[in-house]
Tab-separated table of C-alpha atoms in Angstrom:
chain	number	residue	atom	x	y	z
N	275	MET	CA	0.000	0.000	0.000
N	276	PRO	CA	1.513	3.380	-0.994
N	277	GLN	CA	2.312	5.788	1.806
N	278	LYS	CA	0.797	9.255	1.868
N	279	ARG	CA	3.216	12.147	1.600
N	280	LYS	CA	3.319	14.362	4.660
N	281	SER	CA	2.872	18.009	3.825
N	282	PRO	CA	4.724	20.650	5.832
N	283	ARG	CA	2.816	22.243	8.684
N	284	ARG	CA	0.641	25.145	7.637
N	285	TYR	CA	0.747	27.027	10.948
N	286	GLY	CA	3.687	27.438	13.310
N	287	PRO	CA	3.641	27.034	17.103
N	288	LYS	CA	3.428	30.807	17.654
N	289	ALA	CA	0.175	30.902	15.666
N	290	GLY	CA	-1.297	28.111	17.800
N	291	ALA	CA	-0.390	29.924	21.005
N	292	LYS	CA	-1.929	33.221	19.840
N	293	VAL	CA	-5.163	31.538	18.735
N	294	GLU	CA	-5.360	29.621	22.016
N	295	ARG	CA	-4.970	32.849	24.013
N	296	ALA	CA	-7.627	34.606	21.917
N	297	MET	CA	-10.063	31.718	22.428
N	298	HIS	CA	-9.560	31.782	26.213
N	299	GLU	CA	-10.151	35.527	26.277
N	300	MET	CA	-13.282	35.131	24.151
N	301	LYS	CA	-14.666	32.470	26.491
N	302	ARG	CA	-14.031	34.714	29.497
N	303	GLY	CA	-15.691	37.627	27.679
N	304	GLN	CA	-12.518	39.707	27.607
N	305	LEU	CA	-11.675	39.601	23.881
N	306	ARG	CA	-12.498	42.830	22.062
N	307	SER	CA	-12.340	43.657	18.371
N	308	GLY	CA	-9.812	46.196	17.162
N	309	ARG	CA	-11.459	49.399	16.025
N	310	SER	CA	-14.929	49.326	17.508
N	311	GLY	CA	-13.860	47.735	20.785
N	312	LYS	CA	-16.974	45.541	20.855
N	313	ARG	CA	-16.885	42.209	22.671
N	314	VAL	CA	-16.161	39.247	20.387
N	315	THR	CA	-18.628	36.350	20.644
N	316	SER	CA	-17.890	34.459	17.429
N	317	ARG	CA	-15.437	31.537	17.481
N	318	LYS	CA	-14.352	32.284	13.908
N	319	GLN	CA	-13.674	35.902	14.756
N	320	ALA	CA	-11.563	34.891	17.763
N	321	ILE	CA	-9.472	32.597	15.547
N	322	ALA	CA	-9.046	35.371	12.971
N	323	ILE	CA	-7.835	37.783	15.671
N	324	GLY	CA	-5.333	35.205	16.969
N	325	LEU	CA	-3.954	34.521	13.484
N	326	SER	CA	-3.692	38.234	12.761
N	327	GLU	CA	-1.682	38.763	15.958
N	328	ALA	CA	0.573	35.830	15.031
N	329	ARG	CA	1.206	37.389	11.603
N	330	LYS	CA	2.189	40.686	13.214
N	331	ALA	CA	4.505	38.839	15.627
N	332	GLY	CA	6.251	37.121	12.698
N	333	GLY	CA	4.767	33.635	13.123
N	334	LYS	CA	4.355	31.090	10.334
N	335	VAL	CA	0.849	31.811	9.069
N	336	PRO	CA	-0.405	31.674	5.462
N	337	ARG	CA	-1.455	34.918	3.809
N	338	ARG	CA	-5.043	36.061	4.151
N	339	LYS	CA	-7.360	35.228	1.255
N	340	ALA	CA	-8.080	38.190	-1.001
N	341	SER	CA	-11.795	38.913	-1.004
């Protein structure tokens, strides 16, 4: 049976740590969005904030999709 090729990791450890911190803050009700300062309640939004912070900190994170 042929073996599957392992692809390199998409996200680095710094990205995982930032997303984990953002999720904890969101669950505690402490995570706020950037400009408006409103409380974040969406899981997807919390992940996006964590990945954005990891990008700014120089972590291994793929580029954002152009919309």
